[in-house]
């Protein structure tokens, strides 16, 4: 499973599940939905834009071979069915007949071949695309040893596609639900280059088409009349709005001009929960709030010191003080709710708080520090009030319990993530959110060869276990391997887990079937509206 590095620019787009409510008064005529977000909207090439809002929009306007629906299930998309060979290394996808692009031209298996090959070109390749790890010849192509035409993807005919794998891969279907593998029209891309995604140029194949984009403040989607299942869409038009001011957005919600308010962690939300308790949707997502530690730099290359820093943090109190108990304290590396989840808790998890504090002091001393000779540490994070409040509380724990002297640097964390090999950072706050619901997504990013290994962590034993996780189909065996990998990470502690993320949305009573899965995506085509 892959994850997305998320910076706390304002708020992440977090979603949850809403039970289906039957209604005989659903609006099957002209309808419009308005959703408000707390951060700038973004559109982009589906194969190059990993930002969550960008991914969400692309899941409405493009459709892959398979689809991850709001309930978190893999269902047929452009492919109506598929088969897996007996050796587990060849997938055959049978595309729906007579599919069209939004310009009315035919969409075939050759379009998927082009699009998946495109992932492996230098101008497009995204290091967090899993298919590059297991499609036949993929690694050789990326190393320049073979041409992209040798990639293990073949159109057998107009409606049949085969994908050849180097080894049995249990996460293939999950990976194909990610926008990085969605089809883009070759002639459209070649004509407009990077501008093919703009509303006036775009040709897509999803439920909706991109009608309007206003400088990060508004996105408008309308129904795609050429979509193969266009009649299932109840909503004709959806508008995404960006409002950094919660009070303004909340007022629009009260006036009926906004139907859904995206994830809210802002001050005063506790009071709003009490007022709108029946309209609040709460769900854990597959995302975590972490402090990444640069394990390649002394003295943080000492795992006793890293353990002392982690133990000193009172996550329960931190959650009460900063988030008013709206998040879930996290003591291991896997957000709650992952498939085959069998995490290893730290050895001190069940101890009393007093005993934990004594252990933190002991490890801090064994690492060569004391209140007289304190550790001096710098923490990087984007300048947001929530991050600042979390950092201040954590620095107080470190200072009061251990004597650590903490310096803060408000910095664009994304630049550190992109250039961590050249950045001389010590600790950086990062939120990670899954692309697919599989334990491999989180574990793979800590392997020594992975470019997303921000903490520069290296452990050959850990690498070996994670490689086995990717190849193991048996859920019981995968669960045990998961536990082994988790145990190694808990002992070495290259990152400090703090929260498993929980999201809250405010949804109008007339919005039905608003189903949002744990990787923060939903389909507008699944939503229904009652006549207001």
XYZ file of N, CA and C in Angstrom, residues 305-432:
384
model
N 17.847 7.223 22.566
C 17.420 8.618 22.623
C 16.058 8.785 21.947
N 15.885 8.128 20.803
C 14.598 8.214 20.094
C 13.471 7.632 20.948
N 13.759 6.537 21.636
C 12.761 5.922 22.515
C 12.402 6.859 23.670
N 13.399 7.501 24.237
C 13.153 8.425 25.356
C 12.248 9.571 24.926
N 12.497 10.106 23.732
C 11.674 11.204 23.224
C 10.227 10.763 23.011
N 10.049 9.541 22.527
C 8.699 9.036 22.286
C 7.950 8.779 23.583
N 8.603 8.125 24.525
C 7.943 7.774 25.782
C 7.540 9.018 26.572
N 8.317 10.074 26.455
C 8.044 11.288 27.232
C 6.740 11.973 26.812
N 6.255 11.691 25.610
C 5.033 12.345 25.107
C 3.798 11.683 25.703
N 2.975 12.459 26.375
C 1.701 11.955 26.911
C 0.624 12.178 25.851
N 0.396 11.182 25.022
C -0.506 11.323 23.888
C -1.960 11.542 24.318
N -2.366 10.911 25.401
C -3.746 11.075 25.865
C -3.997 12.533 26.290
N -3.076 13.073 27.058
C -3.204 14.452 27.515
C -3.096 15.416 26.330
N -2.196 15.116 25.399
C -2.019 15.940 24.206
C -3.316 15.998 23.399
N -3.975 14.871 23.262
C -5.242 14.813 22.534
C -6.312 15.649 23.231
N -6.350 15.592 24.551
C -7.337 16.395 25.304
C -7.048 17.884 25.168
N -5.787 18.257 25.310
C -5.429 19.675 25.334
C -5.559 20.358 23.978
N -5.154 19.665 22.919
C -5.104 20.297 21.597
C -6.315 19.952 20.740
N -6.696 18.685 20.727
C -7.759 18.251 19.823
C -9.104 17.993 20.504
N -9.166 18.275 21.797
C -10.423 18.087 22.533
C -10.973 16.673 22.338
N -10.048 15.698 22.332
C -10.374 14.271 22.203
C -10.983 13.906 20.851
N -10.707 14.684 19.816
C -11.256 14.389 18.499
C -10.359 13.482 17.660
N -9.126 13.226 18.117
C -8.229 12.305 17.421
C -8.025 11.047 18.276
N -7.235 10.100 17.769
C -6.952 8.870 18.508
C -5.456 8.760 18.749
N -5.011 8.736 20.007
C -3.583 8.584 20.294
C -3.025 7.328 19.628
N -1.833 7.439 19.071
C -1.225 6.330 18.333
C 0.112 5.961 18.973
N 0.298 4.668 19.217
C 1.504 4.192 19.892
C 2.341 3.273 19.008
N 1.844 2.954 17.815
C 2.599 2.132 16.871
C 2.549 2.796 15.505
N 2.967 2.104 14.455
C 3.168 2.773 13.167
C 1.980 2.680 12.218
N 0.975 1.890 12.557
C -0.127 1.664 11.632
C -1.400 2.336 12.117
N -1.947 3.260 11.350
C -3.241 3.844 11.714
C -4.282 2.745 11.875
N -5.226 2.959 12.736
C -6.232 1.939 13.013
C -7.132 1.704 11.809
N -7.421 0.429 11.523
C -8.364 0.081 10.469
C -7.752 -0.517 9.224
N -6.434 -0.711 9.188
C -5.795 -1.308 8.025
C -6.127 -2.798 7.915
N -6.177 -3.290 6.670
C -6.359 -4.724 6.459
C -5.179 -5.483 7.049
N -5.441 -6.677 7.557
C -4.394 -7.527 8.124
C -3.605 -6.824 9.221
N -4.288 -5.931 9.932
C -3.629 -5.136 10.964
C -3.291 -6.001 12.176
N -2.010 -6.064 12.522
C -1.564 -6.793 13.716
C -0.333 -6.072 14.244
N -0.525 -4.834 14.708
C 0.626 -4.007 15.100
C 1.271 -4.472 16.401
N 2.503 -4.072 16.589
C 3.215 -4.339 17.829
C 3.213 -3.062 18.669
N 2.673 -3.145 19.865
C 2.677 -1.997 20.769
C 4.031 -1.915 21.469
N 4.457 -0.734 21.895
C 5.738 -0.606 22.600
C 5.691 -1.328 23.941
N 6.832 -1.757 24.378
C 6.911 -2.536 25.613
C 6.395 -1.774 26.826
N 6.398 -0.446 26.758
C 5.997 0.367 27.914
C 4.523 0.782 27.856
N 3.800 0.303 26.863
C 2.430 0.770 26.607
C 1.503 0.582 27.812
N 1.614 -0.546 28.492
C 0.695 -0.850 29.596
C 1.208 -0.363 30.958
N 2.334 0.307 30.987
C 2.874 0.798 32.248
C 2.106 2.019 32.737
N 2.250 2.299 34.021
C 1.686 3.536 34.566
C 2.471 4.715 34.008
N 1.874 5.893 34.063
C 2.561 7.069 33.534
C 3.839 7.360 34.315
N 3.835 7.158 35.601
C 5.038 7.389 36.415
C 6.170 6.466 35.987
N 5.828 5.198 35.724
C 6.858 4.245 35.310
C 7.383 4.586 33.922
N 6.504 5.052 33.049
C 6.929 5.475 31.712
C 7.927 6.625 31.805
N 7.631 7.582 32.653
C 8.510 8.754 32.805
C 9.887 8.330 33.312
N 9.913 7.411 34.254
C 11.190 6.916 34.766
C 11.985 6.220 33.670
N 11.279 5.470 32.822
C 11.948 4.782 31.715
C 12.521 5.792 30.721
N 11.774 6.842 30.433
C 12.258 7.875 29.512
C 13.516 8.535 30.050
N 13.524 8.834 31.334
C 14.701 9.457 31.960
C 15.905 8.523 31.902
N 15.671 7.246 32.154
C 16.768 6.274 32.141
C 17.395 6.179 30.744
N 16.563 6.055 29.724
C 17.061 5.943 28.358
C 17.776 7.225 27.921
N 17.252 8.360 28.327
C 17.864 9.650 28.014
C 19.263 9.730 28.619
N 19.398 9.248 29.850
C 20.691 9.236 30.531
C 21.659 8.268 29.856
N 21.159 7.099 29.487
C 22.008 6.101 28.832
C 22.476 6.571 27.457
N 21.704 7.470 26.859
C 22.095 8.034 25.566
C 23.129 9.150 25.722
N 23.439 9.511 26.981
C 24.490 10.494 27.236
C 24.014 11.898 27.533
N 22.729 12.050 27.905
C 22.180 13.381 28.167
C 21.565 13.463 29.560
N 21.460 14.700 30.012
C 20.841 14.964 31.308
C 20.316 16.392 31.291
N 19.715 16.830 32.388
C 19.237 18.209 32.450
C 20.407 19.186 32.491
N 21.539 18.701 32.962
C 22.734 19.541 33.006
C 23.417 19.606 31.638
N 23.370 18.508 30.894
C 23.932 18.450 29.535
C 22.811 18.040 28.574
N 21.910 18.978 28.285
C 20.681 18.630 27.547
C 20.879 18.424 26.048
N 19.970 17.672 25.484
C 19.880 17.547 24.042
C 19.282 18.838 23.488
N 19.867 19.341 22.415
C 19.305 20.502 21.717
C 18.799 20.013 20.369
N 17.533 20.264 20.104
C 16.895 19.657 18.941
C 16.051 20.684 18.198
N 15.980 20.535 16.876
C 15.170 21.428 16.055
C 14.045 20.623 15.408
N 12.827 21.151 15.504
C 11.650 20.511 14.923
C 11.122 21.391 13.795
N 10.955 20.803 12.606
C 10.419 21.522 11.454
C 8.949 21.175 11.236
N 8.153 22.154 10.942
C 6.769 21.910 10.537
C 6.223 23.157 9.868
N 5.148 22.966 9.107
C 4.501 24.096 8.454
C 3.810 24.934 9.520
N 3.791 26.240 9.306
C 3.258 27.146 10.330
C 1.731 27.145 10.330
N 1.155 26.246 11.137
C -0.290 26.235 11.354
C -0.522 26.229 12.859
N -1.647 26.735 13.288
C -1.922 26.834 14.719
C -1.963 25.466 15.384
N -2.569 24.498 14.704
C -2.657 23.159 15.295
C -1.275 22.535 15.449
N -0.470 22.593 14.385
C 0.886 22.051 14.472
C 1.692 22.757 15.558
N 1.503 24.071 15.639
C 2.225 24.852 16.640
C 1.820 24.439 18.053
N 0.526 24.235 18.263
C 0.055 23.822 19.584
C 0.560 22.432 19.946
N 0.541 21.529 18.972
C 1.075 20.183 19.225
C 2.555 20.259 19.560
N 3.307 21.024 18.768
C 4.757 21.141 18.982
C 5.074 21.758 20.336
N 4.333 22.778 20.738
C 4.572 23.405 22.038
C 4.336 22.424 23.183
N 3.281 21.644 23.081
C 2.996 20.657 24.119
C 4.070 19.584 24.180
N 4.494 19.099 23.016
C 5.534 18.065 22.992
C 6.856 18.610 23.532
N 7.204 19.837 23.165
C 8.456 20.411 23.668
C 8.414 20.580 25.185
N 7.223 20.850 25.713
C 7.090 20.957 27.173
C 7.319 19.612 27.857
N 6.789 18.536 27.251
C 7.055 17.203 27.811
C 8.546 16.919 27.791
N 9.174 17.187 26.653
C 10.606 16.917 26.530
C 11.423 17.761 27.514
N 11.036 19.011 27.687
C 11.782 19.893 28.594
C 11.556 19.519 30.057
N 10.294 19.352 30.445
C 9.968 19.119 31.856
C 10.399 17.747 32.346
N 10.342 16.750 31.470
C 10.696 15.384 31.883
C 12.162 15.092 31.667
N 12.708 15.540 30.523
C 14.077 15.172 30.170
C 15.066 16.339 30.227
N 14.564 17.557 30.038
C 15.465 18.705 29.984
C 15.865 19.085 28.576
N 15.208 18.537 27.564
C 15.533 18.822 26.167
C 15.228 20.277 25.839
N 16.116 20.891 25.076
C 15.899 22.258 24.600
C 15.485 22.200 23.120
N 14.238 22.611 22.845
C 13.676 22.475 21.499
C 13.596 23.816 20.789
N 14.042 23.815 19.549
C 13.919 24.989 18.683
C 12.959 24.644 17.548
N 12.100 25.581 17.192
C 11.157 25.355 16.109
C 11.578 26.126 14.865
N 11.337 25.510 13.724
C 11.546 26.205 12.464
C 10.294 26.004 11.611
N 9.605 27.094 11.326
C 8.414 27.031 10.498
C 8.877 27.030 9.045
N 8.690 25.929 8.384
C 9.278 25.739 7.072
C 8.320 24.960 6.184
N 8.453 25.126 4.891
C 7.675 24.327 3.958
C 8.174 22.890 4.035
N 7.463 22.081 4.789
C 7.897 20.716 5.029
C 7.988 19.904 3.752
N 7.177 20.236 2.739
C 7.193 19.481 1.506
C 8.566 19.545 0.842
N 9.250 20.700 0.979
C 10.584 20.810 0.393
C 11.560 19.866 1.085
N 11.381 19.702 2.380
C 12.243 18.765 3.100
C 11.954 17.338 2.652
N 10.665 17.031 2.486
C 10.276 15.696 2.036
C 10.888 15.407 0.665
N 10.831 16.387 -0.231
C 11.350 16.200 -1.580
C 12.868 16.136 -1.611
N 13.519 16.842 -0.686
C 14.980 16.955 -0.734
C 15.638 16.488 0.562
N 15.042 15.458 1.180
C 15.514 15.098 2.520
C 16.953 14.590 2.530
N 17.430 14.077 1.411
C 18.808 13.595 1.380
C 19.816 14.748 1.486
N 19.378 15.945 1.107
C 20.276 17.096 1.176
C 19.905 18.046 2.302
N 18.753 17.821 2.936
C 18.325 18.689 4.033
C 18.925 18.191 5.354
N 19.459 19.096 6.105
C 20.088 18.736 7.365
C 19.091 18.868 8.518
N 17.910 18.290 8.356
C 16.886 18.394 9.392
C 17.111 17.337 10.478
N 16.551 17.590 11.653
C 16.610 16.619 12.741
C 15.269 15.914 12.930
N 14.210 16.713 13.101
C 12.867 16.162 13.278
C 11.916 16.950 12.389
N 11.022 16.254 11.707
C 10.051 16.923 10.853
C 8.678 16.297 11.070
N 7.681 17.154 11.204
C 6.305 16.686 11.348
C 5.725 16.385 9.969
N 5.190 15.172 9.807
C 4.580 14.770 8.548
C 3.300 13.998 8.846
N 2.269 14.256 8.067
C 1.076 13.421 8.121
C 1.077 12.526 6.896
N 0.826 11.251 7.095
C 0.771 10.308 5.990
C -0.640 9.763 5.873
